[in-house]
CSV table of C-alpha atoms and ligand atoms in Angstrom, one decimal:
chain,number,residue,atom,x,y,z
A,56,MET,CA,32.4,-23.2,12.0
A,57,ALA,CA,29.8,-23.6,14.9
A,58,SER,CA,27.8,-21.1,16.3
A,59,ALA,CA,28.9,-19.2,19.2
A,60,SER,CA,26.4,-20.4,21.4
A,61,THR,CA,27.6,-23.9,20.9
A,62,THR,CA,31.0,-23.3,21.0
A,63,VAL,CA,33.2,-24.6,23.8
A,64,ASP,CA,35.5,-22.5,24.7
A,65,LEU,CA,38.5,-23.8,26.9
A,66,ARG,CA,41.4,-21.0,26.2
A,67,SER,CA,40.9,-19.8,29.5
A,68,ASP,CA,38.6,-19.0,32.5
A,69,THR,CA,38.7,-15.6,31.7
A,70,VAL,CA,36.3,-16.0,28.8
A,71,THR,CA,33.6,-16.6,31.3
A,72,GLN,CA,30.1,-14.4,31.1
A,73,PRO,CA,28.7,-12.6,34.0
A,74,THR,CA,25.6,-14.7,35.0
A,75,PRO,CA,22.1,-13.4,35.4
A,76,ALA,CA,22.6,-13.2,39.2
A,77,MET,CA,25.9,-11.3,38.6
A,78,ARG,CA,24.2,-8.7,36.3
A,79,ALA,CA,21.1,-8.3,38.7
A,80,ALA,CA,24.0,-7.6,41.5
A,81,MET,CA,25.8,-5.0,39.4
A,82,MET,CA,22.7,-3.0,38.4
A,83,ALA,CA,21.6,-2.8,42.1
A,84,ALA,CA,24.9,-1.7,43.2
A,85,PRO,CA,25.4,1.9,45.0
A,86,LEU,CA,27.9,3.8,43.3
A,87,GLY,CA,30.1,6.7,43.9
A,88,ASP,CA,33.6,7.9,42.7
A,89,ASP,CA,36.5,5.6,43.7
A,90,VAL,CA,38.7,8.6,43.2
A,91,PHE,CA,37.3,10.3,46.1
A,92,ALA,CA,37.1,6.8,47.9
A,93,SER,CA,33.7,7.3,47.9
A,94,ASP,CA,31.8,4.3,46.0
A,95,PRO,CA,30.6,2.2,48.9
A,96,THR,CA,30.5,-1.0,46.6
A,97,ALA,CA,34.6,-0.7,45.8
A,98,ASN,CA,35.1,0.3,49.6
A,99,ALA,CA,32.8,-2.8,50.7
A,100,LEU,CA,34.6,-5.1,48.0
A,101,GLN,CA,38.0,-4.0,49.3
A,102,GLU,CA,36.9,-4.2,53.4
A,103,LYS,CA,35.3,-8.0,52.5
A,104,ILE,CA,38.8,-9.3,50.6
A,105,ALA,CA,41.0,-8.1,53.2
A,106,SER,CA,39.2,-9.4,55.9
A,107,MET,CA,38.4,-12.9,54.0
A,108,LEU,CA,41.9,-12.9,53.6
A,109,GLY,CA,43.1,-11.8,56.9
A,110,PHE,CA,44.8,-8.6,55.8
A,111,GLU,CA,44.5,-4.6,57.0
A,112,ALA,CA,43.6,-3.4,53.5
A,113,ALA,CA,42.9,-4.0,49.9
A,114,LEU,CA,42.8,-2.5,46.6
A,115,PHE,CA,40.5,-2.7,43.8
A,116,VAL,CA,42.7,-2.4,40.7
A,117,PRO,CA,40.9,-3.3,36.9
A,118,THR,CA,43.9,-6.4,36.2
A,119,GLY,CA,46.1,-8.7,37.6
A,120,THR,CA,48.6,-7.5,35.7
A,121,GLN,CA,48.5,-3.8,37.5
A,122,SER,CA,47.7,-5.6,41.2
A,123,ASN,CA,51.2,-7.3,40.7
A,124,LEU,CA,52.8,-4.0,39.6
A,125,CYS,CA,51.3,-2.2,42.2
A,126,ALA,CA,52.7,-4.8,44.4
A,127,ILE,CA,56.2,-5.1,43.0
A,128,LEU,CA,56.5,-1.5,42.8
A,129,SER,CA,55.2,-0.9,46.5
A,130,HIS,CA,57.6,-3.3,47.7
A,131,CYS,CA,60.8,-2.4,45.6
A,132,GLY,CA,62.5,0.7,44.4
A,133,ARG,CA,64.8,1.5,41.7
A,134,GLY,CA,67.8,-1.0,41.7
A,135,ASP,CA,66.1,-3.4,43.7
A,136,GLU,CA,65.3,-7.3,42.7
A,137,TYR,CA,62.5,-10.0,43.2
A,138,ILE,CA,63.0,-13.3,43.3
A,139,VAL,CA,60.4,-15.3,41.2
A,140,GLY,CA,60.0,-18.2,39.2
A,141,GLN,CA,60.7,-18.6,35.1
A,142,MET,CA,57.4,-19.1,34.6
A,143,ALA,CA,55.6,-17.0,36.9
A,144,HIS,CA,53.2,-14.5,35.4
A,145,CYS,CA,54.4,-11.7,37.2
A,146,TYR,CA,57.8,-12.1,35.6
A,147,ARG,CA,57.0,-13.8,32.4
A,148,TRP,CA,53.8,-12.9,31.2
A,149,GLU,CA,53.6,-9.2,31.9
A,150,GLY,CA,55.5,-7.2,29.5
A,151,GLY,CA,58.4,-6.6,31.7
A,152,GLY,CA,56.6,-4.0,33.5
A,153,ALA,CA,58.0,-4.3,37.0
A,154,ALA,CA,61.5,-3.4,34.8
A,155,VAL,CA,60.0,-1.0,32.5
A,156,PHE,CA,57.7,1.3,34.9
A,157,GLY,CA,60.0,0.8,38.1
A,158,SER,CA,63.7,-0.4,37.4
A,159,VAL,CA,63.0,-3.1,39.3
A,160,GLN,CA,64.9,-6.4,37.9
A,161,PRO,CA,63.7,-9.9,38.1
A,162,GLN,CA,65.6,-12.5,39.7
A,163,PRO,CA,64.2,-15.8,38.0
A,164,LEU,CA,64.9,-19.2,39.1
A,165,ASP,CA,63.9,-22.6,37.4
A,166,HIS,CA,61.0,-24.3,38.8
A,167,ALA,CA,60.9,-27.9,40.4
A,168,PRO,CA,58.4,-30.2,38.2
A,169,ASP,CA,55.7,-29.3,41.0
A,170,GLY,CA,56.0,-25.6,40.7
A,171,THR,CA,57.9,-25.5,43.7
A,172,ILE,CA,61.1,-23.0,43.3
A,173,PRO,CA,63.9,-25.0,45.2
A,174,LEU,CA,64.5,-23.3,48.8
A,175,ALA,CA,68.1,-23.9,48.0
A,176,GLN,CA,68.1,-21.9,45.0
A,177,ILE,CA,66.2,-19.0,46.7
A,178,GLU,CA,68.8,-18.8,49.4
A,179,ALA,CA,71.4,-18.7,46.9
A,180,ALA,CA,69.8,-16.2,44.8
A,181,VAL,CA,69.7,-13.5,47.7
A,182,LYS,CA,72.4,-11.7,47.0
A,183,PRO,CA,74.9,-10.0,49.7
A,184,ASP,CA,75.1,-6.2,50.4
A,185,ASP,CA,77.7,-5.3,48.1
A,186,ALA,CA,78.0,-3.0,45.9
A,187,HIS,CA,78.1,-5.4,42.5
A,188,PHE,CA,74.8,-6.6,43.1
A,189,ALA,CA,71.2,-5.4,42.7
A,190,ARG,CA,69.3,-5.3,46.4
A,191,THR,CA,67.3,-8.5,47.0
A,192,LYS,CA,63.9,-7.2,48.2
A,193,MET,CA,61.1,-9.4,47.5
A,194,LEU,CA,60.4,-13.4,46.6
A,195,ALA,CA,57.1,-13.7,44.5
A,196,LEU,CA,55.4,-16.9,44.3
A,197,GLU,CA,52.5,-17.9,42.6
A,198,ASN,CA,49.8,-20.3,43.5
A,199,THR,CA,48.1,-22.1,41.9
A,200,LEU,CA,51.0,-22.2,39.1
A,201,GLY,CA,50.2,-23.6,35.8
A,202,GLY,CA,47.3,-24.9,37.7
A,203,LYS,CA,49.5,-26.7,40.2
A,204,LEU,CA,48.7,-26.3,44.0
A,205,LEU,CA,52.0,-25.6,45.6
A,206,PRO,CA,52.1,-27.6,48.5
A,207,PHE,CA,51.4,-25.9,52.0
A,208,ASP,CA,54.4,-27.0,53.7
A,209,TYR,CA,56.5,-25.9,51.0
A,210,VAL,CA,54.4,-22.3,50.9
A,211,GLN,CA,55.5,-22.0,54.6
A,212,ALA,CA,58.8,-23.0,54.3
A,213,ALA,CA,59.4,-20.6,51.3
A,214,THR,CA,58.0,-17.8,52.7
A,215,GLY,CA,59.7,-18.5,55.8
A,216,LEU,CA,63.1,-18.5,54.4
A,217,ALA,CA,62.4,-15.4,52.5
A,218,LYS,CA,61.5,-13.3,56.0
A,219,SER,CA,64.6,-15.0,57.5
A,220,LYS,CA,66.3,-12.9,55.1
A,221,GLY,CA,64.3,-10.0,55.3
A,222,LEU,CA,62.2,-10.6,51.9
A,223,GLN,CA,59.1,-9.3,51.5
A,224,ARG,CA,56.6,-11.8,50.1
A,225,HIS,CA,54.1,-11.4,47.4
A,226,LEU,CA,51.8,-14.1,46.3
A,227,ASP,CA,50.3,-13.8,42.7
A,228,GLY,CA,47.0,-15.5,43.7
A,229,ALA,CA,45.3,-15.3,40.7
A,230,ARG,CA,44.1,-18.3,41.1
A,231,LEU,CA,44.4,-18.3,45.1
A,232,PHE,CA,40.7,-19.7,45.2
A,233,ASN,CA,41.4,-22.6,43.0
A,234,ALA,CA,44.5,-23.0,45.3
A,235,ALA,CA,42.3,-22.9,48.3
A,236,VAL,CA,39.4,-25.3,47.1
A,237,ALA,CA,42.1,-28.2,45.9
A,238,GLN,CA,43.7,-27.7,49.4
A,239,ALA,CA,40.6,-27.7,50.9
A,240,ALA,CA,40.0,-31.2,49.6
A,241,GLN,CA,43.0,-32.4,50.9
A,242,THR,CA,42.4,-31.2,54.1
A,243,GLY,CA,38.9,-32.0,54.5
A,244,SER,CA,38.5,-28.1,55.7
A,245,ASP,CA,36.6,-24.9,54.4
A,246,ALA,CA,38.0,-23.2,51.3
A,247,ARG,CA,38.0,-20.0,52.7
A,248,ILE,CA,40.1,-21.2,55.8
A,249,GLU,CA,42.8,-22.7,53.4
A,250,GLY,CA,42.4,-19.6,51.2
A,251,ARG,CA,43.4,-17.3,54.2
A,252,ARG,CA,46.1,-19.9,55.5
A,253,ILE,CA,47.8,-19.4,52.2
A,254,ALA,CA,47.3,-15.8,52.2
A,255,GLN,CA,48.7,-15.3,55.6
A,256,CYS,CA,52.1,-16.4,54.9
A,257,PHE,CA,52.7,-13.1,52.6
A,258,ASP,CA,53.0,-9.9,53.0
A,259,SER,CA,50.9,-9.0,50.3
A,260,VAL,CA,48.6,-10.9,48.0
A,261,SER,CA,46.9,-10.2,44.4
A,262,VAL,CA,43.7,-12.3,43.8
A,263,CYS,CA,41.9,-12.0,40.2
A,264,PHE,CA,38.1,-12.0,40.3
A,265,SER,CA,38.1,-12.5,36.6
A,266,LYS,CA,39.5,-15.8,36.4
A,267,GLY,CA,37.6,-18.9,38.0
A,268,LEU,CA,35.6,-17.1,40.4
A,269,GLY,CA,33.7,-15.5,36.7
A,270,ALA,CA,33.5,-11.4,37.6
A,271,PRO,CA,34.3,-9.7,33.9
A,272,ILE,CA,36.7,-7.2,35.3
A,273,GLY,CA,38.9,-6.8,38.0
A,274,SER,CA,41.5,-8.0,40.6
A,275,ALA,CA,42.2,-7.2,44.0
A,276,LEU,CA,45.6,-6.6,46.1
A,277,CYS,CA,45.7,-7.1,50.2
A,278,GLY,CA,48.1,-6.0,52.5
A,279,SER,CA,48.7,-3.6,55.4
A,280,ARG,CA,47.1,-0.4,55.4
A,281,GLU,CA,50.8,1.3,54.8
A,282,PHE,CA,51.6,-0.6,51.7
A,283,ILE,CA,47.8,-0.5,50.3
A,284,ALA,CA,48.3,3.5,50.4
A,285,ARG,CA,51.6,3.1,48.3
A,286,ALA,CA,50.0,0.8,46.2
A,287,HIS,CA,46.9,3.3,45.9
A,288,ARG,CA,49.8,5.6,44.4
A,289,ILE,CA,51.0,3.6,42.0
A,290,ARG,CA,47.6,2.5,40.6
A,291,LYS,CA,46.8,5.9,40.1
A,292,MET,CA,49.7,6.4,38.4
A,293,ALA,CA,49.2,3.3,36.2
A,294,GLY,CA,45.7,4.8,35.1
A,295,GLY,CA,44.0,2.3,37.2
A,296,GLY,CA,42.0,4.7,39.5
A,297,MET,CA,38.2,4.3,38.5
A,298,ARG,CA,35.3,6.1,38.9
A,299,GLN,CA,32.3,4.3,39.4
A,300,SER,CA,33.9,1.2,39.9
A,301,GLY,CA,31.4,-0.3,42.3
A,302,LEU,CA,29.8,-1.4,39.1
A,303,LEU,CA,32.6,-3.9,38.9
A,304,ALA,CA,33.2,-4.2,42.4
A,305,ALA,CA,29.5,-5.6,42.8
A,306,ALA,CA,30.5,-8.3,40.3
A,307,ALA,CA,33.4,-9.2,42.2
A,308,SER,CA,31.9,-9.3,45.8
A,309,HIS,CA,29.0,-11.3,44.2
A,310,ALA,CA,31.8,-14.1,43.0
A,311,LEU,CA,33.1,-14.1,46.8
A,312,ASP,CA,29.7,-15.2,47.8
A,313,HIS,CA,28.7,-17.7,45.1
A,314,HIS,CA,31.5,-18.8,43.1
A,315,ILE,CA,34.2,-20.2,45.3
A,316,ASP,CA,33.1,-23.4,46.1
A,317,ARG,CA,31.5,-24.3,42.8
A,318,LEU,CA,35.3,-24.4,41.6
A,319,ALA,CA,35.1,-27.7,42.6
A,320,ASP,CA,33.2,-28.3,39.8
A,321,ASP,CA,35.8,-26.9,37.0
A,322,HIS,CA,38.2,-29.1,38.6
A,323,ALA,CA,36.3,-32.4,38.3
A,324,LEU,CA,35.5,-31.3,34.7
A,325,ALA,CA,39.2,-30.7,34.1
A,326,GLN,CA,40.1,-34.0,35.5
A,327,ARG,CA,37.2,-35.7,33.2
A,328,LEU,CA,39.2,-33.8,30.4
A,329,ALA,CA,42.2,-35.3,31.2
A,330,ASP,CA,41.0,-39.2,31.3
A,331,GLY,CA,38.9,-38.9,28.0
A,332,ILE,CA,42.3,-37.4,26.3
A,333,SER,CA,44.7,-39.5,27.8
A,334,GLY,CA,45.5,-42.9,26.0
A,335,ILE,CA,45.9,-41.2,22.6
A,336,ASP,CA,48.9,-42.4,21.2
A,337,GLY,CA,51.6,-39.5,21.8
A,338,PHE,CA,49.7,-37.5,24.3
A,339,ILE,CA,51.3,-36.8,27.4
A,340,VAL,CA,48.6,-35.4,30.0
A,341,GLU,CA,49.5,-33.9,33.0
A,342,LYS,CA,47.3,-35.1,35.8
A,343,PRO,CA,45.3,-31.7,36.8
A,344,GLN,CA,45.1,-30.5,40.2
A,345,THR,CA,42.7,-27.7,39.8
A,346,ASN,CA,41.3,-26.3,36.3
A,347,ILE,CA,43.9,-26.7,33.8
A,348,VAL,CA,44.8,-29.5,31.3
A,349,PHE,CA,48.1,-29.1,30.0
A,350,VAL,CA,49.3,-31.7,27.0
A,351,ASP,CA,52.6,-32.7,25.8
A,352,LEU,CA,52.7,-34.2,22.3
A,353,GLU,CA,54.9,-36.5,21.2
A,354,GLY,CA,55.6,-39.0,18.1
A,355,PRO,CA,52.3,-39.6,16.3
A,356,ALA,CA,50.5,-36.6,18.1
A,357,LYS,CA,53.1,-34.4,17.5
A,358,ALA,CA,53.2,-35.7,14.1
A,359,LYS,CA,50.0,-34.7,13.1
A,360,SER,CA,49.5,-31.7,15.4
A,361,ALA,CA,49.5,-28.8,13.1
A,362,GLY,CA,46.1,-28.7,11.9
A,363,LEU,CA,44.9,-30.0,15.4
A,364,MET,CA,43.9,-26.1,16.6
A,365,ALA,CA,42.2,-25.3,12.8
A,366,HIS,CA,40.1,-28.7,13.3
A,367,LEU,CA,39.4,-28.3,16.7
A,368,ALA,CA,37.7,-24.2,15.9
A,369,GLU,CA,36.1,-25.8,13.0
A,370,HIS,CA,34.1,-27.8,15.3
A,371,GLY,CA,33.2,-25.5,17.9
A,372,VAL,CA,36.1,-26.1,20.4
A,373,LEU,CA,38.6,-23.6,21.7
A,374,ALA,CA,42.0,-24.3,23.0
A,375,THR,CA,45.5,-22.9,23.1
A,376,GLY,CA,49.0,-24.2,22.4
A,377,LEU,CA,51.8,-21.8,23.1
A,378,TYR,CA,54.1,-24.2,25.0
A,379,LYS,CA,51.9,-27.3,25.5
A,380,LEU,CA,48.2,-27.8,24.7
A,381,ARG,CA,46.2,-26.2,27.3
A,382,PHE,CA,42.3,-26.8,28.1
A,383,VAL,CA,40.8,-24.8,31.0
A,384,THR,CA,37.5,-25.4,32.6
A,385,HIS,CA,35.2,-22.7,34.0
A,386,LEU,CA,31.8,-21.5,35.0
A,387,ASP,CA,30.8,-21.5,31.2
A,388,VAL,CA,31.5,-25.1,30.6
A,389,ASP,CA,29.5,-28.6,31.6
A,390,ALA,CA,30.1,-32.2,31.0
A,391,ALA,CA,28.7,-32.1,27.7
A,392,GLY,CA,30.8,-29.4,26.3
A,393,VAL,CA,33.8,-31.1,27.7
A,394,ASP,CA,32.7,-34.6,26.2
A,395,ARG,CA,32.0,-32.5,23.2
A,396,ALA,CA,35.7,-31.7,23.3
A,397,ILE,CA,37.1,-34.9,23.9
A,398,GLU,CA,35.4,-36.6,20.8
A,399,THR,CA,36.7,-33.6,18.7
A,400,VAL,CA,40.3,-34.1,19.7
A,401,ARG,CA,40.1,-38.1,19.4
A,402,ALA,CA,38.3,-37.8,16.0
A,403,TYR,CA,41.3,-35.3,15.0
A,404,PHE,CA,44.0,-38.1,15.7
A,405,LYS,CA,41.6,-41.3,15.0
A,406,ASN,CA,43.1,-41.7,11.1
B,61,LIG,C1,46.0,-13.9,34.7
B,61,LIG,C2,47.0,-13.7,35.5
B,61,LIG,C3,47.5,-12.5,35.6
B,61,LIG,C4,47.0,-11.5,35.3
B,61,LIG,O1,45.7,-10.7,35.1
B,61,LIG,P1,45.0,-10.1,33.6
B,61,LIG,O2,43.8,-9.3,34.7
B,61,LIG,O3,45.2,-10.6,32.8
B,61,LIG,O4,45.9,-8.7,34.0
B,61,LIG,C5,48.7,-12.6,37.0
B,61,LIG,N1,48.6,-13.7,37.2
B,61,LIG,C6,48.5,-14.7,36.7
B,61,LIG,C7,49.2,-16.2,37.7
B,61,LIG,C8,47.4,-15.0,35.9
B,61,LIG,O5,46.7,-16.1,35.5
């Protein structure tokens, strides 16, 4: 087993350690008690992210899961439903929280290969006002979804359709800034401008600071003042009212100031990794659009794959393989680490 300091951890972009500058910002932050709304650093972060994304208000929460829960339960009540993708985090990966805590039913729909949910399917899933049906209240999209940037014209069309049907629109933008950086690379614009353009298609947006942005803990939910007041009550019920939360908000704020544009480095490293492992017999490598590389194994590679994760771990390379083989690049991996991951994967399949 390689020592911790030489481990190349590609399991997720959540594994990053706060940088020295981020730690310094945390230590210097003025603190109060946020349950009394008197933590100046938490308040400043909420104002900063709300104004960056063009919303009236924001709420700092411990996790993206709680952020989505607060959003769904603020938009929907008992007996309502929300339209959502089969692979969306706020449907598949959050323990069914909206159903458990809110009696809100999901209406999951299949994704097209590009991650979108076809408009005709969304339209067909909106139930008529009839006692047989749950009331369709909300559309939830996710961007990026599995590392894929949703095409902006799709985001506009889907949210436009939802609005025309009277639905609320929520974006799980855990990796919104990865989407923004990728979209900015296409348009030649600035990531902040693109992030805001995407966010403004929605009534509420959740953003994670603890993914690619590199903060240790925290997400923010953005929306109208009235929506955030409802979400604030739900956060309290969910146990997410934190006291000197400015300590964490300072890290998030530092990340917004310093870690957005550098996401382009993570995207380039993901491409380097994808290039390096494609060509292995039986490896179907999806071209990464942001910081996540997915690999489907077939034929010879699949037949040999049983010992792969253990081999990687033995050589200090960590990845995940729940549905597909997955590698995620982030602030704490560099080109040398990616090259080591490539060599380790290649060595396993060589003989
Ligand atoms: C990670 C993630 C979340 C949840 O964040 P946690 O902080 O782990 O609860 C929500 N949505 C998406 C798309 C994510 O990737």
